[in-house]
PDB file of C-alpha atoms in Angstrom:
ATOM      1  CA  MET V   1     -37.416  22.228  -2.943  1.00  0.00           C
ATOM      2  CA  ASP V   2     -36.461  18.888  -4.215  1.00  0.00           C
ATOM      3  CA  ARG V   3     -33.388  18.615  -6.318  1.00  0.00           C
ATOM      4  CA  TYR V   4     -32.930  16.557  -9.475  1.00  0.00           C
ATOM      5  CA  ILE V   5     -30.056  15.771 -11.837  1.00  0.00           C
ATOM      6  CA  GLY V   6     -29.877  16.503 -15.567  1.00  0.00           C
ATOM      7  CA  ILE V   7     -28.369  13.554 -16.914  1.00  0.00           C
ATOM      8  CA  GLY V   8     -24.836  13.903 -18.465  1.00  0.00           C
ATOM      9  CA  LYS V   9     -24.259  17.477 -17.126  1.00  0.00           C
ATOM     10  CA  GLY V  10     -24.539  16.843 -13.295  1.00  0.00           C
ATOM     11  CA  ASN V  11     -26.391  20.227 -12.856  1.00  0.00           C
ATOM     12  CA  MET V  12     -29.319  20.831 -10.863  1.00  0.00           C
ATOM     13  CA  THR V  13     -32.738  21.370 -12.644  1.00  0.00           C
ATOM     14  CA  ASN V  14     -36.193  21.243 -11.793  1.00  0.00           C
ATOM     15  CA  SER V  15     -37.115  18.558 -14.423  1.00  0.00           C
ATOM     16  CA  SER V  16     -39.106  15.336 -13.709  1.00  0.00           C
ATOM     17  CA  PRO V  17     -37.273  12.878 -11.308  1.00  0.00           C
ATOM     18  CA  ASN V  18     -37.673  10.298 -14.019  1.00  0.00           C
ATOM     19  CA  LEU V  19     -34.424  11.769 -15.449  1.00  0.00           C
ATOM     20  CA  LEU V  20     -32.598  10.085 -12.588  1.00  0.00           C
ATOM     21  CA  ALA V  21     -33.120   6.634 -13.923  1.00  0.00           C
ATOM     22  CA  ALA V  22     -32.095   7.533 -17.502  1.00  0.00           C
ATOM     23  CA  GLY V  23     -28.923   6.165 -19.023  1.00  0.00           C
ATOM     24  CA  GLN V  24     -26.982   4.676 -15.966  1.00  0.00           C
ATOM     25  CA  PRO V  25     -27.633   3.261 -12.568  1.00  0.00           C
ATOM     26  CA  ARG V  26     -29.349   5.598 -10.246  1.00  0.00           C
ATOM     27  CA  TYR V  27     -26.663   5.295  -7.569  1.00  0.00           C
ATOM     28  CA  LEU V  28     -24.023   6.509 -10.030  1.00  0.00           C
ATOM     29  CA  VAL V  29     -25.979   9.522 -11.037  1.00  0.00           C
ATOM     30  CA  LEU V  30     -26.696  10.323  -7.383  1.00  0.00           C
ATOM     31  CA  ALA V  31     -22.952   9.867  -6.395  1.00  0.00           C
ATOM     32  CA  GLN V  32     -21.916  12.166  -9.375  1.00  0.00           C
ATOM     33  CA  ALA V  33     -24.521  14.792  -8.063  1.00  0.00           C
ATOM     34  CA  LEU V  34     -22.992  14.697  -4.650  1.00  0.00           C
ATOM     35  CA  ILE V  35     -19.428  14.762  -6.064  1.00  0.00           C
ATOM     36  CA  ASP V  36     -20.398  17.850  -8.028  1.00  0.00           C
ATOM     37  CA  ASP V  37     -21.947  19.516  -4.928  1.00  0.00           C
ATOM     38  CA  ILE V  38     -18.686  18.669  -2.847  1.00  0.00           C
ATOM     39  CA  ARG V  39     -16.466  20.111  -5.710  1.00  0.00           C
ATOM     40  CA  VAL V  40     -18.371  23.434  -5.903  1.00  0.00           C
ATOM     41  CA  GLY V  41     -18.435  23.949  -2.261  1.00  0.00           C
ATOM     42  CA  ARG V  42     -22.081  23.156  -1.463  1.00  0.00           C
ATOM     43  CA  TYR V  43     -20.846  20.827   1.165  1.00  0.00           C
ATOM     44  CA  PRO V  44     -17.452  21.941   2.284  1.00  0.00           C
ATOM     45  CA  ILE V  45     -14.730  19.891   3.931  1.00  0.00           C
ATOM     46  CA  GLY V  46     -15.902  18.966   7.608  1.00  0.00           C
ATOM     47  CA  SER V  47     -19.686  19.424   6.838  1.00  0.00           C
ATOM     48  CA  LEU V  48     -22.234  16.749   6.847  1.00  0.00           C
ATOM     49  CA  LEU V  49     -24.064  15.538   3.847  1.00  0.00           C
ATOM     50  CA  PRO V  50     -27.767  15.315   4.020  1.00  0.00           C
ATOM     51  CA  SER V  51     -29.210  12.275   5.921  1.00  0.00           C
ATOM     52  CA  GLU V  52     -30.306   9.055   4.025  1.00  0.00           C
ATOM     53  CA  ASN V  53     -33.917   9.975   4.416  1.00  0.00           C
ATOM     54  CA  GLU V  54     -33.277  13.563   3.165  1.00  0.00           C
ATOM     55  CA  LEU V  55     -31.467  12.283  -0.037  1.00  0.00           C
ATOM     56  CA  CYS V  56     -34.280   9.772  -0.580  1.00  0.00           C
ATOM     57  CA  GLN V  57     -36.762  12.620  -0.664  1.00  0.00           C
ATOM     58  CA  GLN V  58     -34.497  15.108  -2.667  1.00  0.00           C
ATOM     59  CA  PHE V  59     -33.706  12.587  -5.497  1.00  0.00           C
ATOM     60  CA  SER V  60     -36.832  10.446  -5.265  1.00  0.00           C
ATOM     61  CA  VAL V  61     -34.771   7.163  -4.794  1.00  0.00           C
ATOM     62  CA  SER V  62     -34.755   4.191  -2.453  1.00  0.00           C
ATOM     63  CA  ARG V  63     -32.586   4.128   0.777  1.00  0.00           C
ATOM     64  CA  HIS V  64     -30.553   1.202  -0.994  1.00  0.00           C
ATOM     65  CA  THR V  65     -29.674   3.655  -3.928  1.00  0.00           C
ATOM     66  CA  VAL V  66     -28.509   6.192  -1.357  1.00  0.00           C
ATOM     67  CA  ARG V  67     -26.367   3.790   0.522  1.00  0.00           C
ATOM     68  CA  GLU V  68     -24.716   2.581  -2.818  1.00  0.00           C
ATOM     69  CA  ALA V  69     -24.025   6.282  -3.909  1.00  0.00           C
ATOM     70  CA  ILE V  70     -22.399   6.956  -0.466  1.00  0.00           C
ATOM     71  CA  ARG V  71     -20.388   3.793  -0.520  1.00  0.00           C
ATOM     72  CA  ARG V  72     -19.066   5.080  -3.865  1.00  0.00           C
ATOM     73  CA  LEU V  73     -18.101   8.380  -2.288  1.00  0.00           C
ATOM     74  CA  LEU V  74     -16.290   6.673   0.526  1.00  0.00           C
ATOM     75  CA  GLU V  75     -14.389   4.470  -1.916  1.00  0.00           C
ATOM     76  CA  LEU V  76     -13.144   7.539  -3.772  1.00  0.00           C
ATOM     77  CA  GLY V  77     -11.955   9.085  -0.327  1.00  0.00           C
ATOM     78  CA  LEU V  78     -14.416  12.085  -0.467  1.00  0.00           C
ATOM     79  CA  VAL V  79     -16.433  11.287   2.664  1.00  0.00           C
ATOM     80  CA  THR V  80     -16.234   9.394   6.101  1.00  0.00           C
ATOM     81  CA  ARG V  81     -19.017   7.726   7.896  1.00  0.00           C
ATOM     82  CA  GLN V  82     -19.354   8.005  11.584  1.00  0.00           C
ATOM     83  CA  PRO V  83     -22.220   6.101  13.588  1.00  0.00           C
ATOM     84  CA  GLY V  84     -24.525   8.444  15.201  1.00  0.00           C
ATOM     85  CA  VAL V  85     -22.950  11.508  13.429  1.00  0.00           C
ATOM     86  CA  GLY V  86     -23.439  10.930   9.700  1.00  0.00           C
ATOM     87  CA  THR V  87     -21.449  11.293   6.490  1.00  0.00           C
ATOM     88  CA  LYS V  88     -18.614  13.939   6.623  1.00  0.00           C
ATOM     89  CA  VAL V  89     -16.846  15.559   3.846  1.00  0.00           C
ATOM     90  CA  LYS V  90     -13.213  14.997   3.924  1.00  0.00           C
ATOM     91  CA  ALA V  91     -11.830  16.021   0.656  1.00  0.00           C
ATOM     92  CA  THR V  92     -12.971  17.865  -2.320  1.00  0.00           C
ATOM     93  CA  ARG V  93     -10.906  16.065  -4.922  1.00  0.00           C
ATOM     94  CA  ILE V  94     -10.903  12.284  -5.762  1.00  0.00           C
ATOM     95  CA  ALA V  95      -7.789  10.626  -4.477  1.00  0.00           C
ATOM     96  CA  SER V  96      -5.172  10.022  -7.490  1.00  0.00           C
ATOM     97  CA  ARG V  97      -4.876   6.513  -8.745  1.00  0.00           C
ATOM     98  CA  TYR V  98      -0.989   5.367  -9.137  1.00  0.00           C
ATOM     99  CA  ILE V  99      -0.274   3.243 -12.073  1.00  0.00           C
ATOM    100  CA  GLN V 100       2.898   1.373 -11.832  1.00  0.00           C
ATOM    101  CA  ALA V 101       4.603   0.267 -14.912  1.00  0.00           C
ATOM    102  CA  SER V 102       7.258  -2.419 -14.631  1.00  0.00           C
ATOM    103  CA  GLU V 103       9.900  -3.974 -16.892  1.00  0.00           C
ATOM    104  CA  SER V 104      12.794  -4.263 -14.501  1.00  0.00           C
ATOM    105  CA  ILE V 105      13.967  -4.139 -10.975  1.00  0.00           C
ATOM    106  CA  SER V 106      15.059  -0.499 -11.511  1.00  0.00           C
ATOM    107  CA  ASP V 107      11.387   0.483 -12.054  1.00  0.00           C
ATOM    108  CA  LEU V 108      10.633  -0.503  -8.248  1.00  0.00           C
ATOM    109  CA  PHE V 109      13.171   2.363  -7.445  1.00  0.00           C
ATOM    110  CA  GLN V 110      11.106   4.866  -9.575  1.00  0.00           C
ATOM    111  CA  TYR V 111       8.020   3.708  -7.778  1.00  0.00           C
ATOM    112  CA  VAL V 112       9.660   4.832  -4.342  1.00  0.00           C
ATOM    113  CA  HIS V 113      10.516   8.000  -5.845  1.00  0.00           C
ATOM    114  CA  ASP V 114       7.003   8.663  -6.792  1.00  0.00           C
ATOM    115  CA  VAL V 115       5.479   7.339  -3.433  1.00  0.00           C
ATOM    116  CA  ARG V 116       6.688   8.361  -0.012  1.00  0.00           C
ATOM    117  CA  LEU V 117       6.818   5.975   2.813  1.00  0.00           C
ATOM    118  CA  LYS V 118       5.772   7.380   6.213  1.00  0.00           C
ATOM    119  CA  ILE V 119       6.957   4.895   8.929  1.00  0.00           C
ATOM    120  CA  CYS V 120       4.488   4.502  11.685  1.00  0.00           C
ATOM    121  CA  SER V 121       6.089   1.732  13.895  1.00  0.00           C
ATOM    122  CA  SER V 122       8.906  -1.057  13.922  1.00  0.00           C
ATOM    123  CA  GLU V 123       9.236  -4.104  16.022  1.00  0.00           C
ATOM    124  CA  GLU V 124      10.915  -7.480  16.116  1.00  0.00           C
ATOM    125  CA  VAL V 125       8.631 -10.135  15.357  1.00  0.00           C
ATOM    126  CA  PHE V 126       9.167 -14.075  15.454  1.00  0.00           C
ATOM    127  CA  ALA V 127       7.701 -16.025  12.609  1.00  0.00           C
ATOM    128  CA  ASP V 128       4.615 -18.236  13.454  1.00  0.00           C
ATOM    129  CA  GLU V 129       3.409 -20.853  10.938  1.00  0.00           C
ATOM    130  CA  GLN V 130       1.607 -18.318   8.735  1.00  0.00           C
ATOM    131  CA  LEU V 131       4.379 -15.704   8.950  1.00  0.00           C
ATOM    132  CA  ALA V 132       6.893 -18.325   8.243  1.00  0.00           C
ATOM    133  CA  ASP V 133       5.020 -19.407   4.978  1.00  0.00           C
ATOM    134  CA  LEU V 134       5.171 -15.677   3.822  1.00  0.00           C
ATOM    135  CA  LEU V 135       8.780 -15.346   4.775  1.00  0.00           C
ATOM    136  CA  GLU V 136       9.990 -18.613   3.544  1.00  0.00           C
ATOM    137  CA  CYS V 137      11.683 -19.207   6.867  1.00  0.00           C
ATOM    138  CA  GLN V 138      11.651 -21.423   9.853  1.00  0.00           C
ATOM    139  CA  VAL V 139       9.100 -21.015  12.422  1.00  0.00           C
ATOM    140  CA  GLY V 140      10.508 -18.758  15.312  1.00  0.00           C
ATOM    141  CA  GLN V 141      12.908 -17.030  13.105  1.00  0.00           C
ATOM    142  CA  ALA V 142      13.294 -13.345  14.045  1.00  0.00           C
ATOM    143  CA  TRP V 143      12.544 -10.601  11.561  1.00  0.00           C
ATOM    144  CA  LEU V 144      12.469  -6.729  12.004  1.00  0.00           C
ATOM    145  CA  LYS V 145       8.991  -5.486  10.979  1.00  0.00           C
ATOM    146  CA  VAL V 146       8.630  -1.938   9.769  1.00  0.00           C
ATOM    147  CA  SER V 147       4.997  -0.706   9.386  1.00  0.00           C
ATOM    148  CA  GLY V 148       3.930   2.358   7.518  1.00  0.00           C
ATOM    149  CA  GLU V 149       1.769   4.259   4.893  1.00  0.00           C
ATOM    150  CA  ARG V 150       2.598   5.371   1.377  1.00  0.00           C
ATOM    151  CA  TYR V 151       1.628   8.582  -0.009  1.00  0.00           C
ATOM    152  CA  ILE V 152       1.386  10.267  -3.251  1.00  0.00           C
ATOM    153  CA  PRO V 153       2.639  13.957  -2.877  1.00  0.00           C
ATOM    154  CA  ASP V 154      -0.169  16.441  -2.231  1.00  0.00           C
ATOM    155  CA  GLN V 155      -2.642  13.469  -1.435  1.00  0.00           C
ATOM    156  CA  GLN V 156      -4.310  13.291   1.899  1.00  0.00           C
ATOM    157  CA  LEU V 157      -5.203   9.707   1.940  1.00  0.00           C
ATOM    158  CA  PRO V 158      -2.642   6.956   1.849  1.00  0.00           C
ATOM    159  CA  LEU V 159      -2.055   5.039  -1.357  1.00  0.00           C
ATOM    160  CA  SER V 160      -1.269   1.989   0.681  1.00  0.00           C
ATOM    161  CA  LEU V 161      -0.493   0.413   3.984  1.00  0.00           C
ATOM    162  CA  THR V 162       2.848  -1.339   4.127  1.00  0.00           C
ATOM    163  CA  ASP V 163       4.518  -3.867   6.219  1.00  0.00           C
ATOM    164  CA  VAL V 164       8.110  -4.531   5.411  1.00  0.00           C
ATOM    165  CA  TYR V 165      10.057  -7.582   6.932  1.00  0.00           C
ATOM    166  CA  ILE V 166      13.878  -7.444   7.165  1.00  0.00           C
ATOM    167  CA  ALA V 167      16.111 -10.258   7.893  1.00  0.00           C
ATOM    168  CA  ARG V 168      17.901 -10.420  11.331  1.00  0.00           C
ATOM    169  CA  PRO V 169      21.572  -9.633   9.833  1.00  0.00           C
ATOM    170  CA  TYR V 170      20.127  -6.504   8.437  1.00  0.00           C
ATOM    171  CA  TYR V 171      18.400  -4.842  11.488  1.00  0.00           C
ATOM    172  CA  GLY V 172      20.843  -1.979  11.316  1.00  0.00           C
ATOM    173  CA  VAL V 173      19.145  -0.487   8.405  1.00  0.00           C
ATOM    174  CA  LEU V 174      16.536   0.891  10.755  1.00  0.00           C
ATOM    175  CA  ASP V 175      18.905   3.737  11.646  1.00  0.00           C
ATOM    176  CA  ALA V 176      19.157   4.813   8.022  1.00  0.00           C
ATOM    177  CA  LEU V 177      15.438   4.948   7.283  1.00  0.00           C
ATOM    178  CA  ASP V 178      15.204   8.766   7.369  1.00  0.00           C
ATOM    179  CA  ASP V 179      15.070   9.276   3.712  1.00  0.00           C
ATOM    180  CA  PRO V 180      11.798   8.291   2.296  1.00  0.00           C
ATOM    181  CA  SER V 181      12.870   8.582  -1.273  1.00  0.00           C
ATOM    182  CA  VAL V 182      15.307   5.608  -0.914  1.00  0.00           C
ATOM    183  CA  PRO V 183      14.021   2.020  -1.123  1.00  0.00           C
ATOM    184  CA  ILE V 184      14.756  -0.134   1.963  1.00  0.00           C
ATOM    185  CA  TYR V 185      16.316  -2.757  -0.281  1.00  0.00           C
ATOM    186  CA  SER V 186      18.637  -0.248  -1.660  1.00  0.00           C
ATOM    187  CA  ILE V 187      19.737   1.084   1.730  1.00  0.00           C
ATOM    188  CA  ILE V 188      20.591  -2.602   2.655  1.00  0.00           C
ATOM    189  CA  GLU V 189      22.528  -2.989  -0.567  1.00  0.00           C
ATOM    190  CA  GLN V 190      24.669   0.179   0.204  1.00  0.00           C
ATOM    191  CA  LYS V 191      25.046  -0.610   3.903  1.00  0.00           C
ATOM    192  CA  TYR V 192      25.823  -4.289   3.808  1.00  0.00           C
ATOM    193  CA  GLY V 193      27.190  -4.784   0.254  1.00  0.00           C
ATOM    194  CA  VAL V 194      24.398  -7.219  -0.845  1.00  0.00           C
ATOM    195  CA  MET V 195      22.931  -7.027  -4.320  1.00  0.00           C
ATOM    196  CA  VAL V 196      19.417  -7.636  -5.340  1.00  0.00           C
ATOM    197  CA  VAL V 197      19.389 -10.108  -8.390  1.00  0.00           C
ATOM    198  CA  GLU V 198      15.756 -11.141  -8.107  1.00  0.00           C
ATOM    199  CA  VAL V 199      12.407  -9.762  -6.955  1.00  0.00           C
ATOM    200  CA  ARG V 200       9.404 -12.026  -6.923  1.00  0.00           C
ATOM    201  CA  GLN V 201       6.042 -10.468  -6.758  1.00  0.00           C
ATOM    202  CA  GLU V 202       2.552 -11.646  -6.157  1.00  0.00           C
ATOM    203  CA  ILE V 203      -0.598  -9.674  -6.526  1.00  0.00           C
ATOM    204  CA  SER V 204      -3.855 -10.991  -5.080  1.00  0.00           C
ATOM    205  CA  ALA V 205      -7.597  -9.615  -4.652  1.00  0.00           C
ATOM    206  CA  VAL V 206      -8.486  -9.092  -1.152  1.00  0.00           C
ATOM    207  CA  LEU V 207     -11.347  -7.466   0.886  1.00  0.00           C
ATOM    208  CA  ILE V 208     -10.197  -4.497   3.152  1.00  0.00           C
ATOM    209  CA  ASP V 209     -10.905  -5.154   6.845  1.00  0.00           C
ATOM    210  CA  ASP V 210     -12.220  -2.716   9.330  1.00  0.00           C
ATOM    211  CA  THR V 211      -8.842  -1.497  10.696  1.00  0.00           C
ATOM    212  CA  ALA V 212      -7.217  -1.042   7.233  1.00  0.00           C
ATOM    213  CA  ALA V 213     -10.291   0.638   6.009  1.00  0.00           C
ATOM    214  CA  SER V 214     -10.185   3.355   8.687  1.00  0.00           C
ATOM    215  CA  ARG V 215      -6.522   4.151   8.051  1.00  0.00           C
ATOM    216  CA  LEU V 216      -7.206   4.130   4.246  1.00  0.00           C
ATOM    217  CA  GLY V 217     -10.201   6.221   4.221  1.00  0.00           C
ATOM    218  CA  THR V 218     -12.340   3.632   2.452  1.00  0.00           C
ATOM    219  CA  ILE V 219     -15.152   1.357   3.598  1.00  0.00           C
ATOM    220  CA  SER V 220     -14.821  -2.096   5.224  1.00  0.00           C
ATOM    221  CA  GLY V 221     -15.224  -4.877   2.781  1.00  0.00           C
ATOM    222  CA  ALA V 222     -14.067  -2.729  -0.155  1.00  0.00           C
ATOM    223  CA  ALA V 223     -12.006  -4.300  -2.912  1.00  0.00           C
ATOM    224  CA  GLY V 224      -8.285  -4.179  -2.439  1.00  0.00           C
ATOM    225  CA  LEU V 225      -4.945  -5.328  -3.975  1.00  0.00           C
ATOM    226  CA  ARG V 226      -2.279  -7.142  -1.808  1.00  0.00           C
ATOM    227  CA  VAL V 227       1.169  -6.789  -3.285  1.00  0.00           C
ATOM    228  CA  VAL V 228       4.014  -9.042  -1.913  1.00  0.00           C
ATOM    229  CA  ARG V 229       7.459  -8.494  -3.138  1.00  0.00           C
ATOM    230  CA  LYS V 230      10.315 -10.551  -1.970  1.00  0.00           C
ATOM    231  CA  TYR V 231      13.834  -9.416  -2.674  1.00  0.00           C
ATOM    232  CA  PHE V 232      16.725 -12.080  -3.064  1.00  0.00           C
ATOM    233  CA  ALA V 233      20.365 -11.567  -3.023  1.00  0.00           C
ATOM    234  CA  THR V 234      23.046 -13.130  -5.061  1.00  0.00           C
ATOM    235  CA  ASN V 235      23.464 -16.143  -2.776  1.00  0.00           C
ATOM    236  CA  GLY V 236      19.699 -16.918  -3.053  1.00  0.00           C
ATOM    237  CA  GLU V 237      18.951 -15.244   0.437  1.00  0.00           C
ATOM    238  CA  LEU V 238      15.654 -13.724   0.963  1.00  0.00           C
ATOM    239  CA  PHE V 239      16.537 -10.725   2.938  1.00  0.00           C
ATOM    240  CA  GLU V 240      13.319  -8.331   2.647  1.00  0.00           C
ATOM    241  CA  VAL V 241       9.626  -9.004   2.202  1.00  0.00           C
ATOM    242  CA  ALA V 242       7.327  -6.046   1.486  1.00  0.00           C
ATOM    243  CA  VAL V 243       3.547  -6.412   1.846  1.00  0.00           C
ATOM    244  CA  ASN V 244       1.626  -3.498   0.347  1.00  0.00           C
ATOM    245  CA  LEU V 245      -2.317  -3.136   0.749  1.00  0.00           C
ATOM    246  CA  TYR V 246      -4.029  -0.933  -1.674  1.00  0.00           C
ATOM    247  CA  PRO V 247      -7.665   0.058  -2.260  1.00  0.00           C
ATOM    248  CA  GLY V 248      -8.589  -1.293  -5.691  1.00  0.00           C
ATOM    249  CA  ASP V 249      -9.517   2.273  -7.064  1.00  0.00           C
ATOM    250  CA  ARG V 250      -6.204   3.831  -6.327  1.00  0.00           C
ATOM    251  CA  PHE V 251      -3.479   1.614  -7.757  1.00  0.00           C
ATOM    252  CA  SER V 252      -3.082  -0.226 -11.006  1.00  0.00           C
ATOM    253  CA  TYR V 253      -0.021  -2.429 -12.006  1.00  0.00           C
ATOM    254  CA  SER V 254       1.282  -2.596 -15.589  1.00  0.00           C
ATOM    255  CA  THR V 255       4.084  -5.014 -16.794  1.00  0.00           C
ATOM    256  CA  THR V 256       5.493  -5.358 -20.168  1.00  0.00           C
ATOM    257  CA  GLN V 257       6.573  -8.829 -21.579  1.00  0.00           C
ATOM    258  CA  ARG V 258       8.670  -9.113 -24.702  1.00  0.00           C
ATOM    259  CA  LEU V 259       9.261 -12.169 -26.754  1.00  0.00           C
ATOM    260  CA  ALA V 260      12.877 -13.142 -26.942  1.00  0.00           C
ATOM    261  CA  ARG V 261      14.362 -12.975 -30.482  1.00  0.00           C
ATOM    262  CA  PHE V 262      14.446 -16.473 -31.930  1.00  0.00           C
ATOM    263  CA  ASP V 263      17.018 -17.248 -34.743  1.00  0.00           C
ATOM    264  CA  GLY V 264      16.238 -20.476 -36.492  1.00  0.00           C
ATOM    265  CA  ALA V 265      19.990 -20.880 -37.189  1.00  0.00           C
ATOM    266  CA  ASP V 266      20.704 -21.393 -33.431  1.00  0.00           C
ATOM    267  CA  SER V 267      18.548 -24.519 -33.344  1.00  0.00           C
ATOM    268  CA  GLN V 268      20.407 -26.310 -36.133  1.00  0.00           C
TER     269      GLN V 268
END
């Protein structure tokens, strides 16, 4: 028996397939129907969704509509796609979205408390021209590169992929990276007596490549946010650069700007 969706309720009904086109794009209605099916256990974790042809027939939609709906589920972290296998359910809940609010450097510490860093690898790298531009250093300069994944507690999918570059004098910090609740810059402060006085941040829109998409549980070419933070000490030294890659639907950044009080008498 074919299945159709009652618009606005997401439940199954035997109504006319014309309902599928009412109110919103077809692929969103189809995506919501599949999300509902996953949530109630019709398609448990590890099971396969119906094939594209089956979904086309069940919902009386085009192959393009089906692919767009599946793409949405991929972006939400609910399914994965494997060539020759199909679309497999990997989660029953949509991955949480982290909203970072920032007014001062101390807010970065709160971010690390909220989001855990899992270190996957570390290596010494020598800056080529592209990396030297990022790290504001000379070509050939040595840095410690620590790569990992950041997670929100109780979430299976990473919130972001992270590469942290640490300047040569501070390599010893690697021995103290056993507590994911303490920021790396804070460990450097405590171990070496330096103080962060400035953090420069740059946020840019990017497309997520194949390798990153696989690790993040999203699709290749999905929208992402690249957040680069550079940590400067009192003497102007840049001692840490953190590069984070987030799927666009899992992270938002909020900042507050306040107008400094202006007293007309001071300008006299």
